[in-house]
PDB file of C-alpha atoms and ligand atoms in Angstrom:
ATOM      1  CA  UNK A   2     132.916 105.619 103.867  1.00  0.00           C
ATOM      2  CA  UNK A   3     130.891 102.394 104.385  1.00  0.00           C
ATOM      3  CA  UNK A   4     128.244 102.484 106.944  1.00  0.00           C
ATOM      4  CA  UNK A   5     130.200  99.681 109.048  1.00  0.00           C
ATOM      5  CA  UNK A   6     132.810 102.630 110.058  1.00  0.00           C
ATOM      6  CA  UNK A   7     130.073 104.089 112.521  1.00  0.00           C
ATOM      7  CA  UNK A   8     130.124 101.227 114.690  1.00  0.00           C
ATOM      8  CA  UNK A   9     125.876 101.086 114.653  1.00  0.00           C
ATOM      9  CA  UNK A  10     124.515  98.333 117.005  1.00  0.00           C
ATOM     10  CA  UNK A  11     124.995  94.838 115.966  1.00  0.00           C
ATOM     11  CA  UNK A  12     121.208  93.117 115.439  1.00  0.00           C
ATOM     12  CA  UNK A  13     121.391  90.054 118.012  1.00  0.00           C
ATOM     13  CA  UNK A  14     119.661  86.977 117.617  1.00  0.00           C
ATOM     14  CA  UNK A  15     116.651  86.742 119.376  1.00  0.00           C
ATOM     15  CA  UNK A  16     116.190  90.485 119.594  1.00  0.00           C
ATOM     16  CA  UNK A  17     112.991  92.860 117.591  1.00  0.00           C
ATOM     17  CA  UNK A  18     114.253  96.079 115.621  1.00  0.00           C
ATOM     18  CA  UNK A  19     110.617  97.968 115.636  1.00  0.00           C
ATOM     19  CA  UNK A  20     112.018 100.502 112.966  1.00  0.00           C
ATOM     20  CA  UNK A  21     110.333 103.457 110.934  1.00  0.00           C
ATOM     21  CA  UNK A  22     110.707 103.697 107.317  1.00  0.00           C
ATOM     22  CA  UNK A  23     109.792 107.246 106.846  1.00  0.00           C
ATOM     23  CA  UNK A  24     107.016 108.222 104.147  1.00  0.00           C
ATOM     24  CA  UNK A  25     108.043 106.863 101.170  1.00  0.00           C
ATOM     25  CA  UNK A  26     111.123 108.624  99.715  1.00  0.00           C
ATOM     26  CA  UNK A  27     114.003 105.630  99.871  1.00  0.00           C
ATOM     27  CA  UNK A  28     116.467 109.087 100.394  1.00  0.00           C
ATOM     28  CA  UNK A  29     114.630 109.947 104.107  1.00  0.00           C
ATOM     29  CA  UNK A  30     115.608 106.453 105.386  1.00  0.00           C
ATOM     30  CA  UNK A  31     117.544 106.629 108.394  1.00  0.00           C
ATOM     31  CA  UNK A  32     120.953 104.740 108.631  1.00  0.00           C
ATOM     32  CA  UNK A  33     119.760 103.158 111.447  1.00  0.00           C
ATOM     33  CA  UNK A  34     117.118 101.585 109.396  1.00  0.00           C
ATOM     34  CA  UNK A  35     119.288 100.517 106.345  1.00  0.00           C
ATOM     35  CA  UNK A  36     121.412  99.046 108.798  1.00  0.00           C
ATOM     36  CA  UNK A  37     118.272  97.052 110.547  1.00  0.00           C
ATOM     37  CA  UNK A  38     117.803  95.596 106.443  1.00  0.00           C
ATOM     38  CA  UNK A  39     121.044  94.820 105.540  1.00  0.00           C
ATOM     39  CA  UNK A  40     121.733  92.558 108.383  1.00  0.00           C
ATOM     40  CA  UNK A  41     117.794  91.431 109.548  1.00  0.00           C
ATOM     41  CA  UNK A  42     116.859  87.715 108.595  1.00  0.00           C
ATOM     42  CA  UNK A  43     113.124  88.528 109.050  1.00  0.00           C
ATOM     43  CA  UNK A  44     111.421  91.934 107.719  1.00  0.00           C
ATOM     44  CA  UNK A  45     108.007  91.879 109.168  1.00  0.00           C
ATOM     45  CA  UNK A  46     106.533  94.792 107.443  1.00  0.00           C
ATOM     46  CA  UNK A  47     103.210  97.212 106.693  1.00  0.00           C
ATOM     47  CA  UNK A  48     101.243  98.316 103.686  1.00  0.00           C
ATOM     48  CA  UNK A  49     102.746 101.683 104.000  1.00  0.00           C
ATOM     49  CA  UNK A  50     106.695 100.792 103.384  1.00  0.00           C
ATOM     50  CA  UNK A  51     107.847 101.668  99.947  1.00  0.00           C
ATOM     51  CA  UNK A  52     108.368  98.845  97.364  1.00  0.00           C
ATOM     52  CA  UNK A  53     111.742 100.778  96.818  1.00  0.00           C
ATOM     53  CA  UNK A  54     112.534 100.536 100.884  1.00  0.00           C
ATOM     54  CA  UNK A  55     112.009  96.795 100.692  1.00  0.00           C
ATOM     55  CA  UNK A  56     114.454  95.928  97.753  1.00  0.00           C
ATOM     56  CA  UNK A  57     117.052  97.245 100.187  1.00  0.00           C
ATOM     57  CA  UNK A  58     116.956  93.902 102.181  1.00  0.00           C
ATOM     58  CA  UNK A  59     119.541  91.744 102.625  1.00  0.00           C
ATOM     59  CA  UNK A  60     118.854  88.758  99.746  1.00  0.00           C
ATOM     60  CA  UNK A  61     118.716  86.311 102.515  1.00  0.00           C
ATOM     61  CA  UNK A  62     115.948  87.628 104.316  1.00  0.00           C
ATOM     62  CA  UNK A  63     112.620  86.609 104.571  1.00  0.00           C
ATOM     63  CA  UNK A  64     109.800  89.376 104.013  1.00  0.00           C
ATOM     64  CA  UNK A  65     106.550  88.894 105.838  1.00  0.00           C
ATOM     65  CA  UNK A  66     103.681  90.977 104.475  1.00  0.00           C
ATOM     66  CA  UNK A  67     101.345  92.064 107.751  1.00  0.00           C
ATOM     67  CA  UNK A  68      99.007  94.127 106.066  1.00  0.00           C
ATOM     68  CA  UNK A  69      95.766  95.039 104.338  1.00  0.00           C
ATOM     69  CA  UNK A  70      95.857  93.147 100.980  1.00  0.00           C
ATOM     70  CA  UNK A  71      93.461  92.662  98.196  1.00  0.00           C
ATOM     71  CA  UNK A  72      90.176  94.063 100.353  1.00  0.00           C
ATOM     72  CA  UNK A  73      91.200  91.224 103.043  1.00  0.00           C
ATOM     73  CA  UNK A  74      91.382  92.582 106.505  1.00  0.00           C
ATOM     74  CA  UNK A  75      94.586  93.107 108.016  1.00  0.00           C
ATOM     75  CA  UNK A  76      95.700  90.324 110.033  1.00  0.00           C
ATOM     76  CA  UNK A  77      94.494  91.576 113.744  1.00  0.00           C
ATOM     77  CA  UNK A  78      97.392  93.239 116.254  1.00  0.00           C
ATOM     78  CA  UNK A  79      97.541  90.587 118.753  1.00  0.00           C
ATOM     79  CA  UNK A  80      97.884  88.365 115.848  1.00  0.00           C
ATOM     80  CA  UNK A  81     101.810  90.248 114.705  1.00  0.00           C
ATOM     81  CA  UNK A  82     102.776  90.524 117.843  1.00  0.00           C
ATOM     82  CA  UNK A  83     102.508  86.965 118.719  1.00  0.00           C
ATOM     83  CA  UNK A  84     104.257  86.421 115.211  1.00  0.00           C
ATOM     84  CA  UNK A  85     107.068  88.591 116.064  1.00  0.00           C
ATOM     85  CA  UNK A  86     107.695  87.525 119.631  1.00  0.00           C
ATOM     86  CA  UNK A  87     107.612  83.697 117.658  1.00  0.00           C
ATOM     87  CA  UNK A  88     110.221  84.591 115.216  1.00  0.00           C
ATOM     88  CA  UNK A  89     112.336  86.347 118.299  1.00  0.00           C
ATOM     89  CA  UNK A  90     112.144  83.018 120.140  1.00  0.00           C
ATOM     90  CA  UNK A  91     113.658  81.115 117.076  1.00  0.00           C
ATOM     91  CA  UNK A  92     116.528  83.124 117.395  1.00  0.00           C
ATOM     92  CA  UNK A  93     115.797  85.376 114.647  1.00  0.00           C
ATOM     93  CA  UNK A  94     116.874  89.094 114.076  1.00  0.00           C
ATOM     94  CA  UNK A  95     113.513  90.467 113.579  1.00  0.00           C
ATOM     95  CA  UNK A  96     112.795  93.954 112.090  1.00  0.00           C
ATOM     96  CA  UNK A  97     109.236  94.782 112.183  1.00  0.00           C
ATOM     97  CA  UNK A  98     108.961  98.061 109.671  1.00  0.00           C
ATOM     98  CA  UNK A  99     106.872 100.393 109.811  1.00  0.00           C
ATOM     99  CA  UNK A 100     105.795 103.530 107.463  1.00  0.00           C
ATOM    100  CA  UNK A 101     106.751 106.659 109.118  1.00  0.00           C
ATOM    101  CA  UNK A 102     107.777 106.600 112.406  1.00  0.00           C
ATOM    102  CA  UNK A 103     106.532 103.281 114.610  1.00  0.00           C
ATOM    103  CA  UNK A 104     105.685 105.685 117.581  1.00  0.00           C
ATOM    104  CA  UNK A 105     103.251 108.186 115.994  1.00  0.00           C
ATOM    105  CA  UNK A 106     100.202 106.379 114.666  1.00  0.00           C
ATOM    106  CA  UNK A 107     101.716 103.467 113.970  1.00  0.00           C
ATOM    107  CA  UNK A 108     101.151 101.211 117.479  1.00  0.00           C
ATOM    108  CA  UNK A 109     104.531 100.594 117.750  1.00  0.00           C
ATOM    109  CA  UNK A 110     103.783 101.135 121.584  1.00  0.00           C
ATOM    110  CA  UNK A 111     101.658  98.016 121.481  1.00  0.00           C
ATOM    111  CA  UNK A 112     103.898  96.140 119.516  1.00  0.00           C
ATOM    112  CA  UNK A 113     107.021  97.128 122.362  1.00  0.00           C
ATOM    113  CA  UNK A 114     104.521  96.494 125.405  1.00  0.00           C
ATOM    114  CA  UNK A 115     103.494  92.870 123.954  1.00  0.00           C
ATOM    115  CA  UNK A 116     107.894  92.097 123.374  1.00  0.00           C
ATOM    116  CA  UNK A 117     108.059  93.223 126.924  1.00  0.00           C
ATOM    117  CA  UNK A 118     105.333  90.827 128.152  1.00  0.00           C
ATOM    118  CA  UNK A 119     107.150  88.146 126.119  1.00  0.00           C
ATOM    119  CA  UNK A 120     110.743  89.284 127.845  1.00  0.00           C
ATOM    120  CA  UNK A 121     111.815  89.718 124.671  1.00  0.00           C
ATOM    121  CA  UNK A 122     114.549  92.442 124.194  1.00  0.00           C
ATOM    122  CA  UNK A 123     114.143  95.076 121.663  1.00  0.00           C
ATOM    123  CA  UNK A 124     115.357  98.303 119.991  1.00  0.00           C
ATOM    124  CA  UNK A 125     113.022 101.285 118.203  1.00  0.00           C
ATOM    125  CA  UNK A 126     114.768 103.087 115.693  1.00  0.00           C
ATOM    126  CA  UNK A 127     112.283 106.309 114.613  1.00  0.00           C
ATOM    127  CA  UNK A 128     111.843 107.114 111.446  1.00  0.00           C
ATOM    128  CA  UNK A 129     110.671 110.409 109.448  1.00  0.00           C
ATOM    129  CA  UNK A 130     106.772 110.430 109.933  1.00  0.00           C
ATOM    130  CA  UNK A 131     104.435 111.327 107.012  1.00  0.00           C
ATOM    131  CA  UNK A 132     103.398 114.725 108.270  1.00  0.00           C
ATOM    132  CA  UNK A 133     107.335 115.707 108.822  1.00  0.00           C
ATOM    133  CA  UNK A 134     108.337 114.428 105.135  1.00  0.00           C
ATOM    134  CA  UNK A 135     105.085 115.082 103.399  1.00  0.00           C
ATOM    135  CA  UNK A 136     105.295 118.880 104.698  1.00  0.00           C
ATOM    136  CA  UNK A 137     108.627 118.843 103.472  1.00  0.00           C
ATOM    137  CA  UNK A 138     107.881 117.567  99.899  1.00  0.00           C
ATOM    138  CA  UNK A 139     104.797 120.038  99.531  1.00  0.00           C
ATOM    139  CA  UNK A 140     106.523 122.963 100.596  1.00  0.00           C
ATOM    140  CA  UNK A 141     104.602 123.859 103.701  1.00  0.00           C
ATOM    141  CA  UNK A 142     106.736 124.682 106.837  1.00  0.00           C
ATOM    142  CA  UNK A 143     105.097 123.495 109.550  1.00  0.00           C
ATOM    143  CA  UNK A 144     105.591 125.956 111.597  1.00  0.00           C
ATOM    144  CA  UNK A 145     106.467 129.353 110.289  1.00  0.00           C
ATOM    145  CA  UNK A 146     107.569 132.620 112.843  1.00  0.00           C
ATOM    146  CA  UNK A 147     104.233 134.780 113.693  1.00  0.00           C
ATOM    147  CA  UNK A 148     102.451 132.681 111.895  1.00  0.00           C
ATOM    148  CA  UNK A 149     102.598 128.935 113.387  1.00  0.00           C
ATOM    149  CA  UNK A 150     104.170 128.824 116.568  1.00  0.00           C
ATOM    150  CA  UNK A 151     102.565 125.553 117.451  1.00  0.00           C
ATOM    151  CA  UNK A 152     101.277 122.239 115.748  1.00  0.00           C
ATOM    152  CA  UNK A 153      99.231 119.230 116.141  1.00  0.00           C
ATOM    153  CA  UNK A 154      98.597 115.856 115.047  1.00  0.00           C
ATOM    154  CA  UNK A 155      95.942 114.257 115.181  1.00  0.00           C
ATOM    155  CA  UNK A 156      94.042 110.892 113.930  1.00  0.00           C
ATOM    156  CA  UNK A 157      91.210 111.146 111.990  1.00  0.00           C
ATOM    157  CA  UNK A 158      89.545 107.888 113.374  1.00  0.00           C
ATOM    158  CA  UNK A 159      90.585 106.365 116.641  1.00  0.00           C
ATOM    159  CA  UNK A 160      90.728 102.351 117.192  1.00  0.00           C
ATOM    160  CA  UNK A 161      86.909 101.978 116.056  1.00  0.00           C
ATOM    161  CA  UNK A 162      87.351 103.228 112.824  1.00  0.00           C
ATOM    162  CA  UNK A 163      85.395 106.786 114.575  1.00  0.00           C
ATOM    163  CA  UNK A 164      86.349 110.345 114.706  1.00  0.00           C
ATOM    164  CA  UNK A 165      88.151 110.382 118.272  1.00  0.00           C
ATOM    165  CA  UNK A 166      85.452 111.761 120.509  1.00  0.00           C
ATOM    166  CA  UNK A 167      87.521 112.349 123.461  1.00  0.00           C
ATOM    167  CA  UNK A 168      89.538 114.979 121.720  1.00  0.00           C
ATOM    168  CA  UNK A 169      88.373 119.134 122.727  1.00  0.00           C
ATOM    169  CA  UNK A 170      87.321 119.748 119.224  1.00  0.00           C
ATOM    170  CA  UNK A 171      86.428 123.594 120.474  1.00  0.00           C
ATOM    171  CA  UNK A 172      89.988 123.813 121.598  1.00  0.00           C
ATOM    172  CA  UNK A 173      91.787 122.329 118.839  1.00  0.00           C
ATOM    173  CA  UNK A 174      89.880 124.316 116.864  1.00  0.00           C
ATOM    174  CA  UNK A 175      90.854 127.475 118.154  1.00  0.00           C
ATOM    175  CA  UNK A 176      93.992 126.704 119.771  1.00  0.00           C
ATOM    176  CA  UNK A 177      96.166 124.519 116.987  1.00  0.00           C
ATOM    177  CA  UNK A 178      97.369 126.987 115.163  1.00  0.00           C
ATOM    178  CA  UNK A 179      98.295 124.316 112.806  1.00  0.00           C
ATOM    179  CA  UNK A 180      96.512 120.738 112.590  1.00  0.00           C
ATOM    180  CA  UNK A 181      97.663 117.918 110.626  1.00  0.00           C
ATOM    181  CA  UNK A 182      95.251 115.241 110.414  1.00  0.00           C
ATOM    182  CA  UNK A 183      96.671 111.508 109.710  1.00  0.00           C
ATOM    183  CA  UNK A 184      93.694 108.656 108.475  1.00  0.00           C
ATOM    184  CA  UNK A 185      91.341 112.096 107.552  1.00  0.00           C
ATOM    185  CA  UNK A 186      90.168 111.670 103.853  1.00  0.00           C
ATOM    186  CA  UNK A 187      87.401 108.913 105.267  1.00  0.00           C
ATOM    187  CA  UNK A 188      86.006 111.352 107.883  1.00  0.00           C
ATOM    188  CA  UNK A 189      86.735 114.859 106.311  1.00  0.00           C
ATOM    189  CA  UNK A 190      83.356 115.715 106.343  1.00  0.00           C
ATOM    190  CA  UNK A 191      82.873 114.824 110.271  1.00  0.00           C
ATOM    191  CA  UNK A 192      86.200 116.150 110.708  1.00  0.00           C
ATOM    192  CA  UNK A 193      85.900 119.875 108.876  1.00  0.00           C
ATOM    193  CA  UNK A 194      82.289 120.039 110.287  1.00  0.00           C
ATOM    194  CA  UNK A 195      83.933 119.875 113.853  1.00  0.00           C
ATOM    195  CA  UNK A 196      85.951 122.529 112.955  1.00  0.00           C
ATOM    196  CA  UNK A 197      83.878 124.796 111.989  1.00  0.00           C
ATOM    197  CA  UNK A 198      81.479 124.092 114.306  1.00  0.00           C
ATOM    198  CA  UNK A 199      83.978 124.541 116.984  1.00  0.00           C
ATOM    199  CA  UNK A 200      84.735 127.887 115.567  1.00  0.00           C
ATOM    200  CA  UNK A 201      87.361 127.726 113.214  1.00  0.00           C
ATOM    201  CA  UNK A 202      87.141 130.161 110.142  1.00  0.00           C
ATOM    202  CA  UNK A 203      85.696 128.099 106.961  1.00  0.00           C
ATOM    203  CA  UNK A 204      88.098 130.183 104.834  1.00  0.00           C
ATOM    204  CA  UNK A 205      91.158 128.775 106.845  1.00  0.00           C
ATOM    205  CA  UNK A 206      93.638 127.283 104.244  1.00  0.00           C
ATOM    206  CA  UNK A 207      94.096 123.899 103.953  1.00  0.00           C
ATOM    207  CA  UNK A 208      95.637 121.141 101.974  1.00  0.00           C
ATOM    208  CA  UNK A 209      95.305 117.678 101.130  1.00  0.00           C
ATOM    209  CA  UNK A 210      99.019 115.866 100.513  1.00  0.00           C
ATOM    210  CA  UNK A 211      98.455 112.595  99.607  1.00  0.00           C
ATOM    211  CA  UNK A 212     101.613 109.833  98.703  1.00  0.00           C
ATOM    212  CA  UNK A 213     103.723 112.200 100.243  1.00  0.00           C
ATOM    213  CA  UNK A 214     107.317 112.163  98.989  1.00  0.00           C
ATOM    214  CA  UNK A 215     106.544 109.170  96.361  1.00  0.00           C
ATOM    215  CA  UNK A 216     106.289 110.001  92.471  1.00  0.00           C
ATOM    216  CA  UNK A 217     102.556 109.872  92.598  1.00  0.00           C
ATOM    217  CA  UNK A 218     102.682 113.042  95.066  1.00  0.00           C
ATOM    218  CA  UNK A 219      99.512 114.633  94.825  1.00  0.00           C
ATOM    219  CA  UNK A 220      98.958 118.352  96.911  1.00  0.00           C
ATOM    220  CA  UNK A 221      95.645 119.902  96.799  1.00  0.00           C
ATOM    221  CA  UNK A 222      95.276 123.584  98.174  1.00  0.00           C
ATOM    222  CA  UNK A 223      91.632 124.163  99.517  1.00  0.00           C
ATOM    223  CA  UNK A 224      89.928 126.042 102.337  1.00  0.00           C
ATOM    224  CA  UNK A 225      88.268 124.089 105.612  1.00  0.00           C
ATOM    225  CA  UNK A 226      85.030 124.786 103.630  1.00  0.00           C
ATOM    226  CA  UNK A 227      86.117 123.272 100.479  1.00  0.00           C
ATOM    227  CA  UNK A 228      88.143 120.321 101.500  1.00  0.00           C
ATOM    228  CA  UNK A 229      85.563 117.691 101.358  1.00  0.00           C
ATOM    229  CA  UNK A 230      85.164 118.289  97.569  1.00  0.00           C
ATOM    230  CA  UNK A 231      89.015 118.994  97.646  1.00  0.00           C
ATOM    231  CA  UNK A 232      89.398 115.095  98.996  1.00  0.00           C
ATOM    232  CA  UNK A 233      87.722 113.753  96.221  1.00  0.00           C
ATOM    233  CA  UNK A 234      90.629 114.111  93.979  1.00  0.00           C
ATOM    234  CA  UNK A 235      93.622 112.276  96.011  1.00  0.00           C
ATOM    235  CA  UNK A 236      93.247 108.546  97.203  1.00  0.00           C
ATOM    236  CA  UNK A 237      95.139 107.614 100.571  1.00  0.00           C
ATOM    237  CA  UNK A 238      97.417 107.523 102.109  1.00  0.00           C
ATOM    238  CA  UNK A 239      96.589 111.436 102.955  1.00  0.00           C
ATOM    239  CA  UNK A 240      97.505 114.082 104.986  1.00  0.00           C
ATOM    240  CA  UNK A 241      95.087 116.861 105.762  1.00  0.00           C
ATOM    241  CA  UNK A 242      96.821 120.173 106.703  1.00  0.00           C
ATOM    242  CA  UNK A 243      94.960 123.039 108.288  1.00  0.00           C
ATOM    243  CA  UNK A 244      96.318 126.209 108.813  1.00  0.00           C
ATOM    244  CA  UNK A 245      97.541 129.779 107.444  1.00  0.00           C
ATOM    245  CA  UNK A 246     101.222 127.646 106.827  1.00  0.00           C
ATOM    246  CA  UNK A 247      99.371 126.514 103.676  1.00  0.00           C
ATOM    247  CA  UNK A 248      99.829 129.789 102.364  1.00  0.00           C
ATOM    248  CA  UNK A 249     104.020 129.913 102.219  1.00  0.00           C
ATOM    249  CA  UNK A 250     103.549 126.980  99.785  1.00  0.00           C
ATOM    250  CA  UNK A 251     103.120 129.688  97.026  1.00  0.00           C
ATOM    251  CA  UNK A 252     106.825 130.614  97.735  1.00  0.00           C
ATOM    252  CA  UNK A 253     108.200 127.550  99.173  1.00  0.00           C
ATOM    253  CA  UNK A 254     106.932 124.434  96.493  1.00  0.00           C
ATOM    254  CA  UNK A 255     110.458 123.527  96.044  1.00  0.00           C
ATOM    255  CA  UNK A 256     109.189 120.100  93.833  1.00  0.00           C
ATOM    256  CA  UNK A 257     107.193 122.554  91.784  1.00  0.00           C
ATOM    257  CA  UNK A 258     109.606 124.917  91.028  1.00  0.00           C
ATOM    258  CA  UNK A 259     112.164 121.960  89.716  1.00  0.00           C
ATOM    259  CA  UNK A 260     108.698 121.429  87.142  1.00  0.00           C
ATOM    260  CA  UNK A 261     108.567 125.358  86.270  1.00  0.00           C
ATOM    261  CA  UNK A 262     106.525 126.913  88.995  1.00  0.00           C
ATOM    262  CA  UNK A 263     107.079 130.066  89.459  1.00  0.00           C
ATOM    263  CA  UNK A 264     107.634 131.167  93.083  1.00  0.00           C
ATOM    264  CA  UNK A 265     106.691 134.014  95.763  1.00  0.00           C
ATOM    265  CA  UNK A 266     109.382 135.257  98.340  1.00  0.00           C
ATOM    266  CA  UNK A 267     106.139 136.788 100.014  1.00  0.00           C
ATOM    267  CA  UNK A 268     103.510 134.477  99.949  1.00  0.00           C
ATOM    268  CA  UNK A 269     101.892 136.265 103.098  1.00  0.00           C
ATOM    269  CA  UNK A 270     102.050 139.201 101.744  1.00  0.00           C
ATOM    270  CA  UNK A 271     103.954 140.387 105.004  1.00  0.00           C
ATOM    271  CA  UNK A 272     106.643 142.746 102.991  1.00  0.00           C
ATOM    272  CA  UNK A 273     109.224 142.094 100.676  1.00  0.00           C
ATOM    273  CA  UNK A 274     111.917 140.628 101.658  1.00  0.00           C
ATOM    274  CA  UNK A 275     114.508 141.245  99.059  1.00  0.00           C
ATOM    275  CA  UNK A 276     115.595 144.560 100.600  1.00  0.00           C
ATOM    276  CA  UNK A 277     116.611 142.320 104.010  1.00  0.00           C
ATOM    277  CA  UNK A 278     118.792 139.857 101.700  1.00  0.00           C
TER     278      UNK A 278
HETATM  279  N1  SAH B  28     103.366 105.779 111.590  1.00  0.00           N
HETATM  280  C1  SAH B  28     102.995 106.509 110.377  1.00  0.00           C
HETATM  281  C2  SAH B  28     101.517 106.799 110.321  1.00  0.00           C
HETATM  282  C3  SAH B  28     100.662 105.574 110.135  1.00  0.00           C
HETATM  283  S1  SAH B  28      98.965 105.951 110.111  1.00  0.00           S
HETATM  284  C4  SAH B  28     103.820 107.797 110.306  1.00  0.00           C
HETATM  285  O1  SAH B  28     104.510 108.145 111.254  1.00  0.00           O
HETATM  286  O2  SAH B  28     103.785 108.441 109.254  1.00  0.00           O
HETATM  287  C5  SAH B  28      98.631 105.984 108.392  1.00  0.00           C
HETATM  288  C6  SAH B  28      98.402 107.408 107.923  1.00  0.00           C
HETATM  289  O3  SAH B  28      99.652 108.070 107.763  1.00  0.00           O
HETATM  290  C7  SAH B  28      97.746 107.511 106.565  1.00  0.00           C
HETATM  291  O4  SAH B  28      96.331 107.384 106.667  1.00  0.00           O
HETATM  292  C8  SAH B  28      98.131 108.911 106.164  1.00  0.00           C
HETATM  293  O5  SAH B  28      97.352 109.875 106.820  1.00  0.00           O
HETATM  294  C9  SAH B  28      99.547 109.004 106.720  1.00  0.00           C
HETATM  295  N2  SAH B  28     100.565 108.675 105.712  1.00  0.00           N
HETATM  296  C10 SAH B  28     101.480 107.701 105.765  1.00  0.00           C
HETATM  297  N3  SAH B  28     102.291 107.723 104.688  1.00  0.00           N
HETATM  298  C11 SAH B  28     101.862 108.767 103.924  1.00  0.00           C
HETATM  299  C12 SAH B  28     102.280 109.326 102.688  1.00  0.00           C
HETATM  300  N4  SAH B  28     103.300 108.831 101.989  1.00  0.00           N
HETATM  301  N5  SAH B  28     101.601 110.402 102.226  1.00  0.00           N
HETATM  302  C13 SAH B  28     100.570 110.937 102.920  1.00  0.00           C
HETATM  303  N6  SAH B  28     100.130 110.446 104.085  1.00  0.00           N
HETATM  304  C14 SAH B  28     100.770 109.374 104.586  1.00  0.00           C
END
């Protein structure tokens, strides 16, 4: 069946498509968003969007780089806005893409708010965010009964380039059962030293997943302690994962397991559970 047989939303002239294009891994795309690049004429995307997401555009369309290139700084926010409301008011279809999903670390908020100034009418179409598909692709559930029954995200720098100050480090720290850090490798120190400040056990299990769901998929496992050294060894993009979840990845590393690893069915240790299969 071709895609055209779900009747998806036409793209209209004039109208922004602020779309996410998941982690990496063309195969976590949504239809929505192969839709938005087989019929955009503008692709106005980030740093983050897969090389192999990009070929997918229609040959017509032009691509607009709005990112971080070559040491240069990125060009600044107010800066892609005004470019996308421009190329709205030519009467373009404009699809802004973004890595992940636009809504989650990604200021796709801003980018909607400044369209709305500019009466400019637009759509969002979410994507798969890093921490959902790089979980996925390490083999660490995010949340996991008795285990992880809750889980946060959280930036490791906030709009200054800082470790967010206005965050309750003390209750993170003992409250998130599970914390997945976006933007962490440059503050890991800061970040971990928070932590365990705060209370959190320096032998909680962690782990660094960095290019999540692209062939240069790096996973570290580490303790809160030992992830600063850990971090040394991936270059970003990164996640940083803290939590007993980390654990399960000794039964669960599905990628691994294609390569030979040999897995647990009871990687906490909690019982075996071929006698309830
Ligand atoms: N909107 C995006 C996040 C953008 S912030 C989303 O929803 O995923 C950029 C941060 O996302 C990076 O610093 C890194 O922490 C994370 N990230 C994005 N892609 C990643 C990938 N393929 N592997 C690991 N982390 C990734």
């Amino acid at each position: 069946m071709n895609i055209d047989a779900l009747d998806l939303p036409a793209f209209r002239p004039g109208w922004v498509w602020l779309v996410g294009a998941g982690p990496g891994d063309p195969a976590l795309l949504t239809v929505g968003a192969l839709h938005a690049l087989q019929t955009a004429d503008v692709v106005v995307h980030d740093a983050l969007v897969d090389d192999r997401i990009l070929v997918l555009a229609n040959a017509d369309s032009e691509l607009i780089y709005a990112g971080k290139r070559g040491g240069k700084p990125s060009p600044r926010q107010p800066d892609i806005s005004a470019r996308l409301v421009a190329l709205a008011r030519q009467g373009k279809c404009v699809l802004r893409l973004k890595g992940g999903d636009p809504f989650l670390f990604g200021r796709g908020g801003e980018e909607a708010l400044a369209l709305v100034a500019a009466d400019i009418p637009f759509r969002i179409v979410p994507g798969v965010t890093a921490a959902v598909g790089g979980l996925a692709y390490a083999g660490i559930p995010m949340t996991h009964r008795a285990t992880a029954t809750a889980v946060t995200f959280v930036t490791g720098h906030n709009l200054s380039g800082k470790v967010p100050d206005d965050l309750d480090w003390p209750s993170l720290a003992a409250g998130a059962q599970v914390l997945i850090f976006y933007m962490a490798l440059k503050h890991i120190d800061e970040i971990v030293g928070r932590l365990i400040g705060a209370g959190r056990s320096p032998d909680t299990p962690a782990a660094l997943v960095a290019h999540a769901t692209t062939d240069a998929q790096q996973v570290v496992e580490t303790t809160l302690a030992a992830a600063k050294q850990a971090a040394k060894s991936v270059t970003p993009p990164a996640l940083f994962v803290v939590g007993e979840v980390v654990r399960l990845r000794d039964g669960l590393d599905w990628l691994g397991a294609i390569s030979g690893r040999v897995l647990t069915a009871d990687p906490l240790g909690h019982g075996d559970l071929r006698d309830a299969v």
